[in-house]
Amino acid sequence: MMSACPESSVWPQLVDRQLSEEEAQALRDHARGCARCQAELRETEALVTRLAAPLEPAAPTEEAVARVMRRVHAGAAERRVTPPRAWPWVG
């Protein structure tokens, strides 16, 4: 059984299942009797849950939409090409 508190780096390893079952069980047992380690384990689990959750897309601001539309309209004006009369396939 573990008596001293483990290093903080083991909690992410426990949550990510990177430890042997024996090591994991010893950490869980320790955390059950240690408020500090129990809190660290809960914080680590919460962090991993937040990191694994899909990101919510940010809603574009009116300013961002206006800026993109100006660029779209400017690009469309640049792409307009008047074909020269020298092109034989142009009627």
PDB file of C-alpha atoms in Angstrom:
ATOM      1  CA  MET A   1       0.000   0.000   0.000  1.00  0.00           C
ATOM      2  CA  MET A   2       1.199   3.512  -0.801  1.00  0.00           C
ATOM      3  CA  SER A   3       1.840   5.764   2.200  1.00  0.00           C
ATOM      4  CA  ALA A   4       3.265   8.984   0.779  1.00  0.00           C
ATOM      5  CA  CYS A   5       1.396  11.034  -1.795  1.00  0.00           C
ATOM      6  CA  PRO A   6       2.530  10.278  -5.354  1.00  0.00           C
ATOM      7  CA  GLU A   7       3.847  12.894  -7.767  1.00  0.00           C
ATOM      8  CA  SER A   8       1.209  14.891  -9.621  1.00  0.00           C
ATOM      9  CA  SER A   9       2.342  13.421 -12.938  1.00  0.00           C
ATOM     10  CA  VAL A  10       0.841   9.993 -12.125  1.00  0.00           C
ATOM     11  CA  TRP A  11      -2.786  11.146 -12.113  1.00  0.00           C
ATOM     12  CA  PRO A  12      -2.946  11.789 -15.882  1.00  0.00           C
ATOM     13  CA  GLN A  13      -1.270   8.407 -16.405  1.00  0.00           C
ATOM     14  CA  LEU A  14      -3.929   6.779 -14.250  1.00  0.00           C
ATOM     15  CA  VAL A  15      -6.758   8.501 -16.105  1.00  0.00           C
ATOM     16  CA  ASP A  16      -5.203   7.617 -19.492  1.00  0.00           C
ATOM     17  CA  ARG A  17      -4.828   3.958 -18.386  1.00  0.00           C
ATOM     18  CA  GLN A  18      -1.063   4.005 -18.867  1.00  0.00           C
ATOM     19  CA  LEU A  19      -0.324   2.196 -15.596  1.00  0.00           C
ATOM     20  CA  SER A  20      -0.447  -1.463 -14.728  1.00  0.00           C
ATOM     21  CA  GLU A  21      -3.586  -2.614 -12.959  1.00  0.00           C
ATOM     22  CA  GLU A  22      -1.585  -3.082  -9.767  1.00  0.00           C
ATOM     23  CA  GLU A  23      -0.208   0.497  -9.882  1.00  0.00           C
ATOM     24  CA  ALA A  24      -3.624   1.896 -10.776  1.00  0.00           C
ATOM     25  CA  GLN A  25      -5.304   0.077  -7.899  1.00  0.00           C
ATOM     26  CA  ALA A  26      -2.680   1.311  -5.423  1.00  0.00           C
ATOM     27  CA  LEU A  27      -3.268   4.899  -6.573  1.00  0.00           C
ATOM     28  CA  ARG A  28      -7.048   4.549  -6.334  1.00  0.00           C
ATOM     29  CA  ASP A  29      -6.731   3.085  -2.851  1.00  0.00           C
ATOM     30  CA  HIS A  30      -4.456   5.933  -1.791  1.00  0.00           C
ATOM     31  CA  ALA A  31      -6.800   8.560  -3.253  1.00  0.00           C
ATOM     32  CA  ARG A  32      -9.753   7.114  -1.333  1.00  0.00           C
ATOM     33  CA  GLY A  33      -7.954   7.889   1.931  1.00  0.00           C
ATOM     34  CA  CYS A  34      -6.233  11.147   0.959  1.00  0.00           C
ATOM     35  CA  ALA A  35      -8.306  14.280   0.365  1.00  0.00           C
ATOM     36  CA  ARG A  36      -5.491  16.070  -1.486  1.00  0.00           C
ATOM     37  CA  CYS A  37      -4.917  13.217  -3.937  1.00  0.00           C
ATOM     38  CA  GLN A  38      -8.647  12.651  -4.319  1.00  0.00           C
ATOM     39  CA  ALA A  39      -8.990  16.309  -5.370  1.00  0.00           C
ATOM     40  CA  GLU A  40      -6.061  15.999  -7.808  1.00  0.00           C
ATOM     41  CA  LEU A  41      -7.583  12.897  -9.346  1.00  0.00           C
ATOM     42  CA  ARG A  42     -10.988  14.602  -9.747  1.00  0.00           C
ATOM     43  CA  GLU A  43      -9.339  17.678 -11.318  1.00  0.00           C
ATOM     44  CA  THR A  44      -7.363  15.498 -13.716  1.00  0.00           C
ATOM     45  CA  GLU A  45     -10.475  13.538 -14.709  1.00  0.00           C
ATOM     46  CA  ALA A  46     -12.382  16.788 -15.272  1.00  0.00           C
ATOM     47  CA  LEU A  47      -9.565  18.210 -17.392  1.00  0.00           C
ATOM     48  CA  VAL A  48      -9.348  15.077 -19.546  1.00  0.00           C
ATOM     49  CA  THR A  49     -13.125  15.168 -20.015  1.00  0.00           C
ATOM     50  CA  ARG A  50     -13.006  18.824 -21.116  1.00  0.00           C
ATOM     51  CA  LEU A  51     -10.121  18.139 -23.506  1.00  0.00           C
ATOM     52  CA  ALA A  52     -11.922  15.169 -25.036  1.00  0.00           C
ATOM     53  CA  ALA A  53     -15.172  17.077 -25.566  1.00  0.00           C
ATOM     54  CA  PRO A  54     -15.801  18.484 -29.037  1.00  0.00           C
ATOM     55  CA  LEU A  55     -15.250  22.197 -29.397  1.00  0.00           C
ATOM     56  CA  GLU A  56     -18.245  24.419 -29.916  1.00  0.00           C
ATOM     57  CA  PRO A  57     -17.847  26.539 -33.037  1.00  0.00           C
ATOM     58  CA  ALA A  58     -17.612  30.230 -32.291  1.00  0.00           C
ATOM     59  CA  ALA A  59     -20.302  32.394 -33.828  1.00  0.00           C
ATOM     60  CA  PRO A  60     -18.794  34.913 -36.243  1.00  0.00           C
ATOM     61  CA  THR A  61     -19.139  38.560 -35.348  1.00  0.00           C
ATOM     62  CA  GLU A  62     -20.828  40.997 -37.712  1.00  0.00           C
ATOM     63  CA  GLU A  63     -17.460  42.675 -38.222  1.00  0.00           C
ATOM     64  CA  ALA A  64     -15.847  39.377 -39.247  1.00  0.00           C
ATOM     65  CA  VAL A  65     -18.644  38.613 -41.713  1.00  0.00           C
ATOM     66  CA  ALA A  66     -18.385  42.108 -43.223  1.00  0.00           C
ATOM     67  CA  ARG A  67     -14.593  41.767 -43.560  1.00  0.00           C
ATOM     68  CA  VAL A  68     -14.938  38.416 -45.358  1.00  0.00           C
ATOM     69  CA  MET A  69     -17.651  39.756 -47.658  1.00  0.00           C
ATOM     70  CA  ARG A  70     -15.477  42.745 -48.619  1.00  0.00           C
ATOM     71  CA  ARG A  71     -12.669  40.355 -49.524  1.00  0.00           C
ATOM     72  CA  VAL A  72     -15.046  38.147 -51.524  1.00  0.00           C
ATOM     73  CA  HIS A  73     -16.378  41.115 -53.487  1.00  0.00           C
ATOM     74  CA  ALA A  74     -12.875  42.501 -54.054  1.00  0.00           C
ATOM     75  CA  GLY A  75     -11.673  39.098 -55.285  1.00  0.00           C
ATOM     76  CA  ALA A  76     -14.635  38.759 -57.645  1.00  0.00           C
ATOM     77  CA  ALA A  77     -13.843  42.169 -59.165  1.00  0.00           C
ATOM     78  CA  GLU A  78     -10.216  41.159 -59.702  1.00  0.00           C
ATOM     79  CA  ARG A  79     -11.225  37.940 -61.465  1.00  0.00           C
ATOM     80  CA  ARG A  80     -13.393  39.661 -64.078  1.00  0.00           C
ATOM     81  CA  VAL A  81     -11.430  39.495 -67.285  1.00  0.00           C
ATOM     82  CA  THR A  82     -12.488  41.064 -70.522  1.00  0.00           C
ATOM     83  CA  PRO A  83     -11.284  38.770 -73.292  1.00  0.00           C
ATOM     84  CA  PRO A  84      -9.231  40.512 -75.961  1.00  0.00           C
ATOM     85  CA  ARG A  85     -10.662  40.528 -79.474  1.00  0.00           C
ATOM     86  CA  ALA A  86      -7.580  38.667 -80.631  1.00  0.00           C
ATOM     87  CA  TRP A  87      -8.903  35.397 -79.266  1.00  0.00           C
ATOM     88  CA  PRO A  88     -10.275  33.620 -82.313  1.00  0.00           C
ATOM     89  CA  TRP A  89     -12.713  31.409 -80.408  1.00  0.00           C
ATOM     90  CA  VAL A  90     -14.473  34.444 -78.916  1.00  0.00           C
ATOM     91  CA  GLY A  91     -17.367  35.432 -81.126  1.00  0.00           C
TER      92      GLY A  91
END
